[in-house]
């Protein structure tokens, strides 16, 4: 076991890294962050921030020498970086598990090979692949295989002409084309798996998106018990097959009452932010525990919860003369006694950028949702999609 006051390392300095630092600090561990952005939210509160690229080997050496164990909050860290660090110190999750989750083709092949339910797809390396491999996949969604997030690098395509145009728009980057499904709902499961293979799943979450970005998460998901359990079972199976150690998130579609696996994230997840306030252990505490070889914490929820994302759009007040940049009036949110506000300390708000979130706790998800919607209206988020 890696115990305090040994130092932990984190690749990536976004809000997920920042919550990891906070959890580790509470538990007595100093944390070093590696992130090229000098203003990264986690770097600002870390014990040391190495401002360097993910393939800067001098910085990686320094990190490996100082940290008893290293994890990642950013799935696009080069697998070579994780492999290199692994020679000197404990790295969890493994480079292999991260590399499956960071490439949509590897991810979909993994699901197919393991007989796990997924949308029909074809890998698209060139225009020829689109002409030959796209039969039966329209209407479809063309997604770049790497570096897509929050709906970026995706295009809904009605047929092969549109798919070709989208592929050219993505500059011929490797893509997957998948069938566009009719979604009844979207769910996610965040779990932690330790080195002994024990799994602790957080309650299944119901998610709604706006413009491809997570908007609201509700817990417990308003589906049957059986479907919630089945989602947790499938997520557990994925973690096992990946030999995963750490916090893992799995996104699901519900289609005709059945689950389809959308994608995995080898890290804590936005839809698991409710665990900070609504569960006995948070997804970040579990990440620390799994990384350090500690027994996993209790993942039970003590409340129902509704989580609302706060995007940079909120900083722009629309006025007849154009939009004005100003700080939102946070007193409007602090007025709600059961509401927990989390701001990530990002220096500049851009539309679509995740700046913070809040969680409302209650005894049932509908009541939590109602209050969260009232709070959302109070801070000025309109309900028009
Ligand atoms: P990201 O990495 O941006 O989260 P996703 O693949 O999860 O990418 O897609 C973002 C959102 O787009 C999903 O949450 C879902 O709402 C919608 N979406 C993605 N794939 C499909 C699909 N095959 N059919 C229907 N909707 C989809
Ligand atoms: Mg997604």
Tab-separated table of C-alpha atoms and ligand atoms in Angstrom:
chain	number	residue	atom	x	y	z
A	1	UNK	CA	0.000	0.000	0.000
A	2	UNK	CA	1.106	3.495	-0.786
A	3	UNK	CA	0.354	5.534	2.314
A	4	UNK	CA	0.521	9.234	3.188
A	5	UNK	CA	2.686	11.269	3.106
A	6	UNK	CA	4.053	9.652	-0.084
A	7	UNK	CA	3.513	11.794	-3.173
A	8	UNK	CA	1.101	10.958	-6.013
A	9	UNK	CA	1.385	12.093	-9.622
A	10	UNK	CA	-1.338	13.005	-12.102
A	11	UNK	CA	-1.101	13.429	-15.860
A	12	UNK	CA	-3.481	16.204	-16.822
A	13	UNK	CA	-4.522	19.282	-14.922
A	14	UNK	CA	-8.202	19.792	-15.785
A	15	UNK	CA	-11.116	19.786	-13.367
A	16	UNK	CA	-10.918	16.004	-12.955
A	17	UNK	CA	-7.297	16.369	-11.871
A	18	UNK	CA	-8.266	19.205	-9.555
A	19	UNK	CA	-10.847	17.040	-7.744
A	20	UNK	CA	-8.236	14.268	-7.533
A	21	UNK	CA	-5.809	16.701	-5.882
A	22	UNK	CA	-8.496	17.779	-3.400
A	23	UNK	CA	-9.367	14.161	-2.519
A	24	UNK	CA	-5.698	13.171	-2.190
A	25	UNK	CA	-4.954	16.207	-0.030
A	26	UNK	CA	-7.793	15.355	2.349
A	27	UNK	CA	-6.368	11.863	2.653
A	28	UNK	CA	-2.861	13.182	3.360
A	29	UNK	CA	-1.067	12.781	0.026
A	30	UNK	CA	0.816	15.594	-1.723
A	31	UNK	CA	0.195	15.648	-5.498
A	32	UNK	CA	2.294	16.660	-8.490
A	33	UNK	CA	0.553	17.545	-11.737
A	34	UNK	CA	1.979	17.423	-15.230
A	35	UNK	CA	0.105	19.628	-17.701
A	36	UNK	CA	1.395	22.004	-20.378
A	37	UNK	CA	-1.111	24.723	-19.423
A	38	UNK	CA	0.356	27.022	-16.719
A	39	UNK	CA	-3.198	27.940	-15.622
A	40	UNK	CA	-4.585	24.419	-15.467
A	41	UNK	CA	-7.188	24.069	-12.671
A	42	UNK	CA	-5.347	21.198	-10.946
A	43	UNK	CA	-1.928	22.791	-11.357
A	44	UNK	CA	-3.170	25.815	-9.390
A	45	UNK	CA	-3.801	23.755	-6.243
A	46	UNK	CA	-1.147	21.032	-6.633
A	47	UNK	CA	2.007	20.798	-4.512
A	48	UNK	CA	4.028	21.031	-7.698
A	49	UNK	CA	2.968	21.721	-11.247
A	50	UNK	CA	5.339	20.555	-13.976
A	51	UNK	CA	4.417	22.761	-16.925
A	52	UNK	CA	5.513	20.457	-19.715
A	53	UNK	CA	4.258	18.412	-22.638
A	54	UNK	CA	3.094	14.824	-22.043
A	55	UNK	CA	6.091	13.528	-23.982
A	56	UNK	CA	8.712	15.721	-22.289
A	57	UNK	CA	10.961	12.956	-20.963
A	58	UNK	CA	12.944	15.188	-18.605
A	59	UNK	CA	9.680	16.179	-16.907
A	60	UNK	CA	8.488	12.551	-16.894
A	61	UNK	CA	11.754	11.515	-15.189
A	62	UNK	CA	11.226	14.150	-12.521
A	63	UNK	CA	7.627	13.005	-11.999
A	64	UNK	CA	8.601	9.330	-11.803
A	65	UNK	CA	11.390	10.052	-9.295
A	66	UNK	CA	9.116	11.999	-6.974
A	67	UNK	CA	5.844	10.076	-7.158
A	68	UNK	CA	5.082	6.699	-5.604
A	69	UNK	CA	2.225	6.177	-8.086
A	70	UNK	CA	0.891	7.990	-11.126
A	71	UNK	CA	-2.546	8.141	-12.727
A	72	UNK	CA	-4.184	10.076	-15.521
A	73	UNK	CA	-7.227	12.287	-15.793
A	74	UNK	CA	-6.909	12.782	-19.533
A	75	UNK	CA	-7.390	9.814	-21.863
A	76	UNK	CA	-5.305	11.329	-24.621
A	77	UNK	CA	-1.997	11.046	-22.786
A	78	UNK	CA	0.206	9.108	-25.230
A	79	UNK	CA	0.271	5.419	-24.300
A	80	UNK	CA	4.078	5.606	-24.738
A	81	UNK	CA	4.201	8.075	-21.828
A	82	UNK	CA	2.378	5.654	-19.516
A	83	UNK	CA	4.598	2.772	-20.660
A	84	UNK	CA	7.707	4.836	-19.960
A	85	UNK	CA	6.580	5.884	-16.454
A	86	UNK	CA	5.602	2.307	-15.665
A	87	UNK	CA	9.281	1.315	-15.791
A	88	UNK	CA	9.992	3.468	-12.734
A	89	UNK	CA	6.817	3.684	-10.671
A	90	UNK	CA	3.253	2.338	-10.328
A	91	UNK	CA	1.020	3.528	-13.180
A	92	UNK	CA	-2.732	2.887	-12.993
A	93	UNK	CA	-4.755	2.384	-15.139
A	94	UNK	CA	-2.327	0.615	-17.466
A	95	UNK	CA	-1.166	1.989	-20.804
A	96	UNK	CA	-2.997	-0.898	-22.454
A	97	UNK	CA	-6.361	-0.068	-20.867
A	98	UNK	CA	-5.984	3.629	-21.656
A	99	UNK	CA	-5.025	2.928	-25.263
A	100	UNK	CA	-8.265	0.956	-25.797
A	101	UNK	CA	-10.357	3.831	-24.434
A	102	UNK	CA	-8.527	6.605	-26.288
A	103	UNK	CA	-9.211	5.326	-29.790
A	104	UNK	CA	-12.786	4.762	-30.939
A	105	UNK	CA	-11.745	1.966	-33.307
A	106	UNK	CA	-9.793	0.068	-30.631
A	107	UNK	CA	-12.712	0.647	-28.253
A	108	UNK	CA	-15.338	-0.676	-30.654
A	109	UNK	CA	-13.178	-3.652	-31.634
A	110	UNK	CA	-12.757	-4.444	-27.936
A	111	UNK	CA	-16.553	-4.420	-27.490
A	112	UNK	CA	-17.045	-6.584	-30.561
A	113	UNK	CA	-14.364	-9.107	-29.539
A	114	UNK	CA	-15.867	-9.401	-26.077
A	115	UNK	CA	-19.419	-9.799	-27.337
A	116	UNK	CA	-20.567	-6.636	-25.588
A	117	UNK	CA	-23.534	-4.739	-27.097
A	118	UNK	CA	-22.508	-1.754	-29.260
A	119	UNK	CA	-23.742	0.205	-32.267
A	120	UNK	CA	-22.886	-1.285	-35.646
A	121	UNK	CA	-19.829	0.476	-37.058
A	122	UNK	CA	-17.106	0.559	-39.661
A	123	UNK	CA	-13.551	1.865	-39.334
A	124	UNK	CA	-12.861	4.606	-41.888
A	125	UNK	CA	-9.204	5.124	-42.800
A	126	UNK	CA	-9.799	6.349	-46.357
A	127	UNK	CA	-12.594	7.300	-48.740
A	128	UNK	CA	-12.586	3.774	-50.145
A	129	UNK	CA	-13.528	2.411	-46.684
A	130	UNK	CA	-16.535	4.749	-46.694
A	131	UNK	CA	-17.689	3.589	-50.120
A	132	UNK	CA	-17.314	-0.088	-49.270
A	133	UNK	CA	-17.943	-0.360	-45.541
A	134	UNK	CA	-20.881	1.935	-44.957
A	135	UNK	CA	-23.731	-0.322	-46.112
A	136	UNK	CA	-26.579	-0.317	-43.621
A	137	UNK	CA	-25.009	2.335	-41.389
A	138	UNK	CA	-27.095	5.301	-42.578
A	139	UNK	CA	-28.337	7.514	-41.104
A	140	UNK	CA	-25.073	7.438	-39.240
A	141	UNK	CA	-22.609	9.448	-37.186
A	142	UNK	CA	-19.066	9.924	-38.400
A	143	UNK	CA	-16.704	10.400	-35.442
A	144	UNK	CA	-12.971	11.056	-35.483
A	145	UNK	CA	-11.248	8.064	-33.890
A	146	UNK	CA	-9.078	10.136	-31.563
A	147	UNK	CA	-9.280	13.353	-29.532
A	148	UNK	CA	-13.041	13.900	-29.857
A	149	UNK	CA	-14.944	15.101	-26.777
A	150	UNK	CA	-18.181	16.890	-25.905
A	151	UNK	CA	-19.568	16.042	-29.340
A	152	UNK	CA	-16.587	17.640	-31.131
A	153	UNK	CA	-15.274	15.816	-34.185
A	154	UNK	CA	-18.668	14.314	-34.978
A	155	UNK	CA	-21.101	14.740	-37.855
A	156	UNK	CA	-24.544	13.255	-38.382
A	157	UNK	CA	-24.640	11.987	-41.968
A	158	UNK	CA	-27.726	10.924	-43.922
A	159	UNK	CA	-25.904	9.024	-46.661
A	160	UNK	CA	-22.566	8.370	-48.344
A	161	UNK	CA	-22.278	11.830	-49.995
A	162	UNK	CA	-22.644	13.566	-46.649
A	163	UNK	CA	-20.276	11.057	-45.063
A	164	UNK	CA	-17.629	11.765	-47.703
A	165	UNK	CA	-18.022	15.517	-47.219
A	166	UNK	CA	-17.704	15.111	-43.425
A	167	UNK	CA	-14.644	12.876	-43.808
A	168	UNK	CA	-13.006	15.543	-45.971
A	169	UNK	CA	-13.996	18.203	-43.433
A	170	UNK	CA	-12.144	16.142	-40.781
A	171	UNK	CA	-9.151	16.308	-43.148
A	172	UNK	CA	-9.114	12.587	-43.823
A	173	UNK	CA	-8.388	11.749	-40.195
A	174	UNK	CA	-9.202	8.158	-39.228
A	175	UNK	CA	-12.855	7.915	-38.196
A	176	UNK	CA	-15.540	5.469	-37.236
A	177	UNK	CA	-18.904	5.520	-38.913
A	178	UNK	CA	-21.626	4.185	-36.645
A	179	UNK	CA	-25.344	3.788	-37.081
A	180	UNK	CA	-27.408	6.572	-35.554
A	181	UNK	CA	-29.650	4.975	-32.959
A	182	UNK	CA	-33.007	6.170	-31.653
A	183	UNK	CA	-32.203	6.788	-28.010
A	184	UNK	CA	-34.821	6.313	-25.302
A	185	UNK	CA	-32.322	7.534	-22.723
A	186	UNK	CA	-28.620	7.738	-21.891
A	187	UNK	CA	-27.107	6.166	-18.787
A	188	UNK	CA	-23.642	5.883	-17.318
A	189	UNK	CA	-21.909	3.816	-14.699
A	190	UNK	CA	-18.816	4.919	-12.834
A	191	UNK	CA	-16.990	2.219	-10.930
A	192	UNK	CA	-13.677	1.561	-9.281
A	193	UNK	CA	-11.705	-1.665	-9.517
A	194	UNK	CA	-8.780	-2.487	-7.264
A	195	UNK	CA	-5.679	-4.551	-7.924
A	196	UNK	CA	-7.334	-7.622	-6.382
A	197	UNK	CA	-10.172	-7.379	-8.918
A	198	UNK	CA	-12.793	-6.155	-6.463
A	199	UNK	CA	-15.295	-3.736	-7.980
A	200	UNK	CA	-17.324	-0.978	-6.341
A	201	UNK	CA	-19.956	0.509	-8.661
A	202	UNK	CA	-21.623	3.822	-8.024
A	203	UNK	CA	-25.364	3.969	-8.702
A	204	UNK	CA	-26.324	4.135	-12.393
A	205	UNK	CA	-26.812	7.687	-13.671
A	206	UNK	CA	-29.347	9.079	-16.177
A	207	UNK	CA	-27.827	11.743	-18.422
A	208	UNK	CA	-29.216	14.386	-20.726
A	209	UNK	CA	-27.102	16.317	-23.206
A	210	UNK	CA	-27.362	19.666	-24.976
A	211	UNK	CA	-25.386	20.309	-28.154
A	212	UNK	CA	-23.383	17.114	-27.527
A	213	UNK	CA	-22.334	18.224	-24.018
A	214	UNK	CA	-23.550	16.655	-20.780
A	215	UNK	CA	-26.165	18.958	-19.296
A	216	UNK	CA	-27.911	17.210	-16.396
A	217	UNK	CA	-27.229	13.944	-14.528
A	218	UNK	CA	-29.858	12.309	-12.297
A	219	UNK	CA	-29.343	9.617	-9.683
A	220	UNK	CA	-30.738	7.081	-9.394
A	221	UNK	CA	-31.571	6.804	-13.092
A	222	UNK	CA	-35.353	6.701	-13.571
A	223	UNK	CA	-35.375	3.252	-15.191
A	224	UNK	CA	-36.197	-0.207	-13.903
A	225	UNK	CA	-34.019	-1.698	-11.197
A	226	UNK	CA	-33.139	-4.500	-13.591
A	227	UNK	CA	-31.804	-2.115	-16.253
A	228	UNK	CA	-29.737	-0.193	-13.696
A	229	UNK	CA	-28.261	-3.445	-12.461
A	230	UNK	CA	-27.572	-4.679	-15.961
A	231	UNK	CA	-25.664	-1.473	-16.742
A	232	UNK	CA	-23.520	-1.986	-13.633
A	233	UNK	CA	-22.899	-5.629	-14.616
A	234	UNK	CA	-21.809	-4.682	-18.134
A	235	UNK	CA	-19.512	-1.947	-16.815
A	236	UNK	CA	-18.001	-4.469	-14.393
A	237	UNK	CA	-17.410	-6.923	-17.208
A	238	UNK	CA	-15.597	-4.230	-19.214
A	239	UNK	CA	-13.382	-3.373	-16.232
A	240	UNK	CA	-12.503	-7.052	-15.795
A	241	UNK	CA	-11.734	-7.630	-19.452
A	242	UNK	CA	-9.498	-4.544	-19.472
A	243	UNK	CA	-7.715	-5.700	-16.305
A	244	UNK	CA	-8.568	-2.211	-15.170
A	245	UNK	CA	-7.268	-0.647	-11.943
A	246	UNK	CA	-8.729	2.727	-11.029
A	247	UNK	CA	-11.919	4.686	-11.677
A	248	UNK	CA	-13.635	3.809	-14.975
A	249	UNK	CA	-16.728	5.312	-16.603
A	250	UNK	CA	-18.970	3.595	-19.141
A	251	UNK	CA	-21.609	5.462	-21.174
A	252	UNK	CA	-24.730	3.618	-22.372
A	253	UNK	CA	-27.603	4.242	-24.734
A	254	UNK	CA	-31.006	2.758	-24.005
A	255	UNK	CA	-32.501	1.625	-27.314
A	256	UNK	CA	-35.846	-0.200	-27.376
A	257	UNK	CA	-35.456	-0.981	-23.678
A	258	UNK	CA	-32.024	-2.593	-24.196
A	259	UNK	CA	-28.555	-1.320	-23.323
A	260	UNK	CA	-25.987	-0.410	-25.969
A	261	UNK	CA	-22.491	0.558	-24.825
A	262	UNK	CA	-21.461	3.926	-26.260
A	263	UNK	CA	-17.961	4.595	-24.950
A	264	UNK	CA	-15.618	4.236	-21.994
A	265	UNK	CA	-13.461	6.784	-20.197
A	266	UNK	CA	-10.372	5.555	-18.298
A	267	UNK	CA	-10.827	8.120	-15.542
A	268	UNK	CA	-13.503	9.769	-13.394
A	269	UNK	CA	-16.346	11.208	-15.444
A	270	UNK	CA	-18.486	14.323	-15.508
A	271	UNK	CA	-21.583	12.204	-14.866
A	272	UNK	CA	-19.919	10.961	-11.660
A	273	UNK	CA	-19.509	14.421	-10.161
A	274	UNK	CA	-22.601	13.847	-8.032
A	275	UNK	CA	-20.534	11.318	-6.031
A	276	UNK	CA	-18.642	14.255	-4.469
A	277	UNK	CA	-21.761	15.230	-2.534
A	278	UNK	CA	-24.141	12.295	-2.870
A	279	UNK	CA	-22.045	9.221	-2.051
A	280	UNK	CA	-20.099	7.962	0.930
A	281	UNK	CA	-16.882	7.924	-1.143
A	282	UNK	CA	-16.466	10.053	-4.270
A	283	UNK	CA	-15.185	8.838	-7.638
A	284	UNK	CA	-11.978	10.779	-6.896
A	285	UNK	CA	-11.452	9.186	-3.487
A	286	UNK	CA	-11.849	5.816	-5.221
A	287	UNK	CA	-9.265	6.862	-7.809
A	288	UNK	CA	-6.814	7.623	-4.994
A	289	UNK	CA	-7.643	4.378	-3.205
A	290	UNK	CA	-7.259	2.172	-6.289
A	291	UNK	CA	-4.049	3.953	-7.277
A	292	UNK	CA	-2.532	3.457	-3.823
A	293	UNK	CA	-3.626	-0.157	-3.348
A	294	UNK	CA	-5.988	0.769	-0.501
A	295	UNK	CA	-9.282	-1.078	-0.063
A	296	UNK	CA	-12.020	0.624	-2.082
A	297	UNK	CA	-14.377	2.948	-0.239
A	298	UNK	CA	-18.124	2.537	0.150
A	299	UNK	CA	-19.720	3.636	-3.135
A	300	UNK	CA	-23.302	3.838	-1.882
A	301	UNK	CA	-25.333	7.009	-2.440
A	302	UNK	CA	-26.864	8.526	0.682
A	303	UNK	CA	-29.216	10.782	-1.329
A	304	UNK	CA	-30.807	11.158	-4.699
A	305	UNK	CA	-29.006	13.817	-6.710
A	306	UNK	CA	-29.312	16.096	-9.721
A	307	UNK	CA	-26.109	17.547	-11.200
A	308	UNK	CA	-26.158	20.508	-13.583
A	309	UNK	CA	-23.137	21.566	-15.644
A	310	UNK	CA	-22.174	25.227	-15.801
A	311	UNK	CA	-20.726	26.091	-19.197
A	312	UNK	CA	-18.869	29.209	-20.264
A	313	UNK	CA	-21.973	30.460	-22.106
A	314	UNK	CA	-23.256	31.604	-18.720
A	315	UNK	CA	-20.543	34.306	-18.600
A	316	UNK	CA	-21.967	36.012	-21.710
A	317	UNK	CA	-24.983	38.177	-21.109
A	318	UNK	CA	-26.878	38.739	-24.310
A	319	UNK	CA	-27.754	42.371	-24.766
A	320	UNK	CA	-29.168	44.164	-27.804
A	321	UNK	CA	-25.675	45.473	-28.570
A	322	UNK	CA	-24.104	42.012	-28.564
A	323	UNK	CA	-22.953	39.865	-25.708
A	324	UNK	CA	-21.196	41.176	-22.636
A	325	UNK	CA	-18.671	39.142	-20.579
A	326	UNK	CA	-19.376	39.199	-16.850
A	327	UNK	CA	-19.207	36.921	-13.825
A	328	UNK	CA	-22.527	35.134	-13.174
A	329	UNK	CA	-24.301	36.170	-9.977
A	330	UNK	CA	-23.371	33.244	-7.722
A	331	UNK	CA	-25.510	34.567	-4.860
A	332	UNK	CA	-28.476	33.222	-6.837
A	333	UNK	CA	-27.154	29.675	-6.370
A	334	UNK	CA	-25.913	30.085	-2.801
A	335	UNK	CA	-29.537	30.971	-1.948
A	336	UNK	CA	-30.462	27.273	-2.277
A	337	UNK	CA	-29.577	25.490	0.979
A	338	UNK	CA	-29.354	21.955	-0.464
A	339	UNK	CA	-27.224	22.985	-3.427
A	340	UNK	CA	-23.483	22.310	-3.672
A	341	UNK	CA	-21.611	24.623	-6.056
A	342	UNK	CA	-18.245	23.608	-7.522
A	343	UNK	CA	-16.275	26.071	-9.668
A	344	UNK	CA	-13.111	24.851	-11.353
A	345	UNK	CA	-10.982	28.000	-11.187
A	346	UNK	CA	-10.614	28.353	-14.971
A	347	UNK	CA	-9.363	31.797	-15.892
A	348	UNK	CA	-11.434	32.433	-18.958
A	349	UNK	CA	-14.919	31.297	-19.926
A	350	UNK	CA	-15.576	30.252	-23.490
A	351	UNK	CA	-18.970	29.097	-24.758
A	352	UNK	CA	-19.198	25.318	-24.329
A	353	UNK	CA	-16.265	25.186	-21.863
A	354	UNK	CA	-16.992	23.338	-18.621
A	355	UNK	CA	-16.482	25.945	-15.883
A	356	UNK	CA	-18.215	24.300	-12.935
A	357	UNK	CA	-21.249	22.332	-11.839
A	358	UNK	CA	-23.722	22.146	-9.014
A	359	UNK	CA	-25.454	19.242	-7.352
A	360	UNK	CA	-28.798	19.288	-5.563
A	361	UNK	CA	-29.439	16.482	-3.084
A	362	UNK	CA	-32.871	15.232	-2.079
A	363	UNK	CA	-34.738	12.088	-1.153
A	364	UNK	CA	-35.893	11.300	-4.699
A	365	UNK	CA	-34.514	12.159	-8.132
A	366	UNK	CA	-37.624	13.990	-9.366
A	367	UNK	CA	-37.558	16.358	-6.395
A	368	UNK	CA	-33.798	16.874	-6.790
A	369	UNK	CA	-34.351	17.574	-10.483
A	370	UNK	CA	-37.140	20.077	-9.831
A	371	UNK	CA	-34.975	22.050	-7.415
A	372	UNK	CA	-31.988	21.870	-9.755
A	373	UNK	CA	-34.122	23.257	-12.595
A	374	UNK	CA	-35.297	26.114	-10.373
A	375	UNK	CA	-31.671	26.893	-9.469
A	376	UNK	CA	-30.677	26.709	-13.103
A	377	UNK	CA	-33.373	29.206	-14.051
A	378	UNK	CA	-32.319	31.483	-11.169
A	379	UNK	CA	-28.714	31.686	-12.432
A	380	UNK	CA	-30.010	32.417	-15.935
A	381	UNK	CA	-29.665	29.175	-17.904
A	382	UNK	CA	-32.576	29.114	-20.311
A	383	UNK	CA	-34.483	25.919	-20.940
A	384	UNK	CA	-34.415	26.294	-24.704
A	385	UNK	CA	-32.147	23.521	-26.051
B	1	LIG	P1	-18.118	12.337	-26.820
B	1	LIG	O1	-16.754	11.740	-26.756
B	1	LIG	O2	-18.153	13.685	-27.417
B	1	LIG	O3	-18.856	12.217	-25.499
B	1	LIG	P2	-20.091	10.410	-27.790
B	1	LIG	O4	-19.776	9.314	-28.732
B	1	LIG	O5	-20.414	10.031	-26.396
B	1	LIG	O6	-18.866	11.423	-27.874
B	1	LIG	O7	-21.277	11.251	-28.395
B	1	LIG	C1	-21.834	12.388	-27.760
B	1	LIG	C2	-23.350	12.313	-27.756
B	1	LIG	O8	-23.860	12.195	-29.105
B	1	LIG	C3	-23.893	11.075	-27.043
B	1	LIG	O9	-23.950	11.270	-25.647
B	1	LIG	C4	-25.266	10.938	-27.699
B	1	LIG	O10	-26.174	11.888	-27.180
B	1	LIG	C5	-24.981	11.303	-29.155
B	1	LIG	N1	-24.635	10.085	-29.935
B	1	LIG	C6	-23.397	9.579	-30.106
B	1	LIG	N2	-23.394	8.448	-30.828
B	1	LIG	C7	-24.682	8.214	-31.161
B	1	LIG	C8	-25.361	7.185	-31.925
B	1	LIG	N3	-24.690	6.199	-32.502
B	1	LIG	N4	-26.692	7.290	-32.060
B	1	LIG	C9	-27.383	8.302	-31.492
B	1	LIG	N5	-26.819	9.296	-30.768
B	1	LIG	C10	-25.478	9.265	-30.584
B	2	LIG	MG1	-19.609	10.558	-24.581
